[in-house]
């Protein structure tokens, strides 16, 4: 056991408990305050979720304060329960006007000295659980608790994790081991790890999880079959305790794959009835089933196009099947033709989602939600915000992020993505007046949508620390916290996660915070320059490959030749993609003079000698960024080494190993990218560094 300046460390759990590790807090005035209030807890309800909240409270307080929590003692206490649950203390603390402000997942928390308690109340057990996690988070972050008086509700209705797990146990784009839901083509028997995962997700604010890959293979239609539904129901039961609804990805051609029909035409009466019957089967097994996640007519997935129908036809058929049960259809907008010839410079994948879905605005049923990726391409380290945000005025929509670092280092490199997500959420679409931010579109407030929210692709697996790279846990935690409250800053979220995971040592906190907050910029510096993207190896998407376009027979995404680089997406000479934006955004992106440097090559094809707003030429920026990025990646390892005596050996070594790999790999990126563009352009580095 190691001890450092006021911070006591428990033996390592290898990162398994993540931000629910509850490190022992340092002694001092705040510690004394917590001991005074938190040693006694009053709970009267037997509900499973309330009891889970009680268990969490005991575990957190006994670990952080090293005291025993009693339910029998008199004096100051914590009172936990629903407003209608019969706890007299709860009813005495909260006035009716306060109770009226608490939503179905929210909570009220108040310190009332005259009553001798801090009360956590909710209108539902799930709200109470969120309140308990909130108070534990405050204590774990060394916040005072003697003057609490607040009502907290989540901003977004749907806060969802999408798993890309396959029933054989593999995980598409999985960088943290195999699935903990499946093994040997069946659902696991032991649900203990799934229960621990539900705790982690609930504590971060997640309320919906789809447990199978959106690329549902023919033989995986079994997820909605009678043979598998009982086991799926067991998982749903675990999630239910923690306020999480279970969803399933479905194959649009399910009626054909199960051998019952010869068509999947969404307007065929037999197909529509098949899905209605299937929905009834599912809800018989899982009464609170959330609904379907669907990827259709993209990357060779089946869909309504086969039958001359559109996406609204397909989504609405499924929506009708779920409607009477309260279920929803989440229809992904990641739709493009992967077999197009990209050598034709008028063919533009970036246009695809807008071109497909803008004409269908207002044609989807009320229980259909369109899930739109944050950018028009595919989770690149830098790309503009999808123009669909702001374009759909009469359609429910959620934004989709990727916690899994498919194109940002695959959890072998540290890349804290919350700053990127914040930038997207704060983007002004100009869709409805001067200020129409993405975060107000996806929370439903701008257009008054019935359903709205945020979804993201999971980054977890059966690795001992869940995410492979210990610091990648910050992205998982950060997504949940940002989905709950998009106004939290990247700095606030990082600080919370560090305190809850590593403890409150200011040296540890300051160092890890700097590593996280610098990491996105560092990764971008030594990989893809100025928004061009895609310079990765095809198929597995890891490592430098300047011409590594996924469908290599059709050329590259960056169109680099001996004269210049970039994609012309302007109206006059390019693909016209810039016109999909609204007002000044369209003007700025279309203008070579006004386009921001970080997106220049996404919107414009320019000579290597083009001068950026920074004063550098494009080619010199490429050279400098890659040299500086590699140097800064090496500095991350140096910073981390300063924590060796302040962390348990296991946690320290986990991150050290990853940062060593990153430092070496950043040099590989630097050398390959700079060498490629030197040979392509023939222009020397003005600083005369070796680049070939």
mmCIF file of N, CA, C and O in Angstrom, residues 497-533:
data_model
loop_
_atom_site.group_PDB
_atom_site.id
_atom_site.type_symbol
_atom_site.label_atom_id
_atom_site.label_comp_id
_atom_site.label_asym_id
_atom_site.label_seq_id
_atom_site.Cartn_x
_atom_site.Cartn_y
_atom_site.Cartn_z
ATOM 1 N N UNK A 497 -13.806 12.618 -12.641
ATOM 2 C CA UNK A 497 -13.373 11.244 -12.896
ATOM 3 C C UNK A 497 -12.052 10.939 -12.195
ATOM 4 O O UNK A 497 -11.884 9.863 -11.610
ATOM 5 N N UNK A 498 -11.139 11.876 -12.232
ATOM 6 C CA UNK A 498 -9.836 11.653 -11.597
ATOM 7 C C UNK A 498 -9.995 11.471 -10.092
ATOM 8 O O UNK A 498 -9.432 10.538 -9.502
ATOM 9 N N UNK A 499 -10.767 12.340 -9.445
ATOM 10 C CA UNK A 499 -10.956 12.230 -7.992
ATOM 11 C C UNK A 499 -11.615 10.916 -7.613
ATOM 12 O O UNK A 499 -11.221 10.259 -6.643
ATOM 13 N N UNK A 500 -12.626 10.525 -8.373
ATOM 14 C CA UNK A 500 -13.375 9.323 -8.041
ATOM 15 C C UNK A 500 -12.586 8.053 -8.339
ATOM 16 O O UNK A 500 -12.832 7.014 -7.726
ATOM 17 N N UNK A 501 -11.630 8.135 -9.245
ATOM 18 C CA UNK A 501 -10.858 6.958 -9.659
ATOM 19 C C UNK A 501 -9.536 6.843 -8.912
ATOM 20 O O UNK A 501 -9.158 5.759 -8.460
ATOM 21 N N UNK A 502 -8.827 7.961 -8.783
ATOM 22 C CA UNK A 502 -7.477 7.942 -8.217
ATOM 23 C C UNK A 502 -7.378 8.595 -6.840
ATOM 24 O O UNK A 502 -6.355 8.469 -6.176
ATOM 25 N N UNK A 503 -8.402 9.317 -6.423
ATOM 26 C CA UNK A 503 -8.325 10.043 -5.165
ATOM 27 C C UNK A 503 -8.072 11.521 -5.388
ATOM 28 O O UNK A 503 -8.050 12.002 -6.525
ATOM 29 N N UNK A 504 -7.863 12.236 -4.296
ATOM 30 C CA UNK A 504 -7.865 13.694 -4.345
ATOM 31 C C UNK A 504 -6.486 14.329 -4.205
ATOM 32 O O UNK A 504 -6.377 15.533 -3.967
ATOM 33 N N UNK A 505 -5.424 13.562 -4.325
ATOM 34 C CA UNK A 505 -4.077 14.123 -4.301
ATOM 35 C C UNK A 505 -3.966 15.178 -5.410
ATOM 36 O O UNK A 505 -4.134 14.875 -6.585
ATOM 37 N N UNK A 506 -3.682 16.444 -5.068
ATOM 38 C CA UNK A 506 -3.654 17.501 -6.090
ATOM 39 C C UNK A 506 -2.587 17.292 -7.161
ATOM 40 O O UNK A 506 -2.769 17.731 -8.300
ATOM 41 N N UNK A 507 -1.484 16.652 -6.812
ATOM 42 C CA UNK A 507 -0.445 16.390 -7.811
ATOM 43 C C UNK A 507 -0.957 15.390 -8.847
ATOM 44 O O UNK A 507 -0.794 15.571 -10.059
ATOM 45 N N UNK A 508 -1.589 14.320 -8.366
ATOM 46 C CA UNK A 508 -2.164 13.320 -9.269
ATOM 47 C C UNK A 508 -3.237 13.963 -10.136
ATOM 48 O O UNK A 508 -3.260 13.790 -11.370
ATOM 49 N N UNK A 509 -4.115 14.712 -9.509
ATOM 50 C CA UNK A 509 -5.213 15.340 -10.236
ATOM 51 C C UNK A 509 -4.697 16.297 -11.299
ATOM 52 O O UNK A 509 -5.155 16.274 -12.450
ATOM 53 N N UNK A 510 -3.737 17.140 -10.934
ATOM 54 C CA UNK A 510 -3.225 18.117 -11.886
ATOM 55 C C UNK A 510 -2.533 17.478 -13.069
ATOM 56 O O UNK A 510 -2.709 17.902 -14.224
ATOM 57 N N UNK A 511 -1.761 16.437 -12.812
ATOM 58 C CA UNK A 511 -1.016 15.779 -13.895
ATOM 59 C C UNK A 511 -1.950 15.049 -14.848
ATOM 60 O O UNK A 511 -1.851 15.196 -16.074
ATOM 61 N N UNK A 512 -2.867 14.257 -14.296
ATOM 62 C CA UNK A 512 -3.763 13.484 -15.174
ATOM 63 C C UNK A 512 -4.698 14.414 -15.929
ATOM 64 O O UNK A 512 -5.003 14.185 -17.106
ATOM 65 N N UNK A 513 -5.135 15.484 -15.281
ATOM 66 C CA UNK A 513 -5.998 16.446 -15.962
ATOM 67 C C UNK A 513 -5.288 17.054 -17.164
ATOM 68 O O UNK A 513 -5.869 17.173 -18.252
ATOM 69 N N UNK A 514 -4.040 17.407 -17.001
ATOM 70 C CA UNK A 514 -3.291 17.984 -18.117
ATOM 71 C C UNK A 514 -3.118 16.970 -19.239
ATOM 72 O O UNK A 514 -3.255 17.301 -20.427
ATOM 73 N N UNK A 515 -2.817 15.736 -18.880
ATOM 74 C CA UNK A 515 -2.678 14.684 -19.892
ATOM 75 C C UNK A 515 -3.962 14.539 -20.692
ATOM 76 O O UNK A 515 -3.959 14.513 -21.932
ATOM 77 N N UNK A 516 -5.088 14.455 -19.993
ATOM 78 C CA UNK A 516 -6.366 14.278 -20.675
ATOM 79 C C UNK A 516 -6.706 15.468 -21.562
ATOM 80 O O UNK A 516 -7.059 15.311 -22.736
ATOM 81 N N UNK A 517 -6.605 16.669 -21.017
ATOM 82 C CA UNK A 517 -7.073 17.845 -21.737
ATOM 83 C C UNK A 517 -6.196 18.201 -22.935
ATOM 84 O O UNK A 517 -6.655 18.847 -23.872
ATOM 85 N N UNK A 518 -4.931 17.771 -22.926
ATOM 86 C CA UNK A 518 -4.049 18.005 -24.076
ATOM 87 C C UNK A 518 -4.121 16.899 -25.119
ATOM 88 O O UNK A 518 -3.644 17.069 -26.248
ATOM 89 N N UNK A 519 -4.697 15.763 -24.773
ATOM 90 C CA UNK A 519 -4.501 14.541 -25.561
ATOM 91 C C UNK A 519 -5.154 14.582 -26.936
ATOM 92 O O UNK A 519 -4.582 14.059 -27.909
ATOM 93 N N UNK A 520 -6.336 15.171 -27.075
ATOM 94 C CA UNK A 520 -6.998 15.212 -28.385
ATOM 95 C C UNK A 520 -6.164 16.030 -29.368
ATOM 96 O O UNK A 520 -5.915 15.613 -30.498
ATOM 97 N N UNK A 521 -5.712 17.193 -28.925
ATOM 98 C CA UNK A 521 -4.897 18.042 -29.783
ATOM 99 C C UNK A 521 -3.593 17.357 -30.162
ATOM 100 O O UNK A 521 -3.128 17.446 -31.306
ATOM 101 N N UNK A 522 -3.002 16.633 -29.210
ATOM 102 C CA UNK A 522 -1.747 15.926 -29.490
ATOM 103 C C UNK A 522 -1.975 14.841 -30.533
ATOM 104 O O UNK A 522 -1.224 14.723 -31.508
ATOM 105 N N UNK A 523 -3.027 14.047 -30.340
ATOM 106 C CA UNK A 523 -3.287 12.963 -31.290
ATOM 107 C C UNK A 523 -3.549 13.519 -32.688
ATOM 108 O O UNK A 523 -3.028 13.005 -33.692
ATOM 109 N N UNK A 524 -4.343 14.585 -32.753
ATOM 110 C CA UNK A 524 -4.623 15.188 -34.052
ATOM 111 C C UNK A 524 -3.343 15.698 -34.709
ATOM 112 O O UNK A 524 -3.164 15.582 -35.928
ATOM 113 N N UNK A 525 -2.414 16.239 -33.912
ATOM 114 C CA UNK A 525 -1.195 16.832 -34.454
ATOM 115 C C UNK A 525 -0.339 15.826 -35.209
ATOM 116 O O UNK A 525 0.232 16.154 -36.262
ATOM 117 N N UNK A 526 -0.220 14.600 -34.675
ATOM 118 C CA UNK A 526 0.666 13.649 -35.357
ATOM 119 C C UNK A 526 -0.072 12.681 -36.268
ATOM 120 O O UNK A 526 0.538 11.759 -36.820
ATOM 121 N N UNK A 527 -1.369 12.892 -36.463
ATOM 122 C CA UNK A 527 -2.102 12.007 -37.381
ATOM 123 C C UNK A 527 -2.593 12.797 -38.596
ATOM 124 O O UNK A 527 -1.791 13.180 -39.435
ATOM 125 N N UNK A 528 -3.887 13.058 -38.697
ATOM 126 C CA UNK A 528 -4.429 13.642 -39.922
ATOM 127 C C UNK A 528 -4.468 15.170 -39.837
ATOM 128 O O UNK A 528 -5.059 15.719 -38.915
ATOM 129 N N UNK A 529 -3.872 15.881 -40.802
ATOM 130 C CA UNK A 529 -3.793 17.336 -40.714
ATOM 131 C C UNK A 529 -5.006 18.073 -41.285
ATOM 132 O O UNK A 529 -5.611 17.639 -42.267
ATOM 133 N N UNK A 530 -5.381 19.158 -40.637
ATOM 134 C CA UNK A 530 -6.281 20.171 -41.192
ATOM 135 C C UNK A 530 -7.619 19.603 -41.664
ATOM 136 O O UNK A 530 -8.214 20.074 -42.631
ATOM 137 N N UNK A 531 -8.106 18.569 -40.973
ATOM 138 C CA UNK A 531 -9.429 18.038 -41.258
ATOM 139 C C UNK A 531 -9.502 17.045 -42.391
ATOM 140 O O UNK A 531 -10.602 16.636 -42.789
ATOM 141 N N UNK A 532 -8.358 16.597 -42.923
ATOM 142 C CA UNK A 532 -8.417 15.725 -44.089
ATOM 143 C C UNK A 532 -8.847 14.304 -43.726
ATOM 144 O O UNK A 532 -9.541 13.636 -44.490
ATOM 145 N N UNK A 533 -8.442 13.799 -42.578
ATOM 146 C CA UNK A 533 -8.915 12.501 -42.104
ATOM 147 C C UNK A 533 -8.432 11.293 -42.888
ATOM 148 O O UNK A 533 -7.714 11.404 -43.877
#
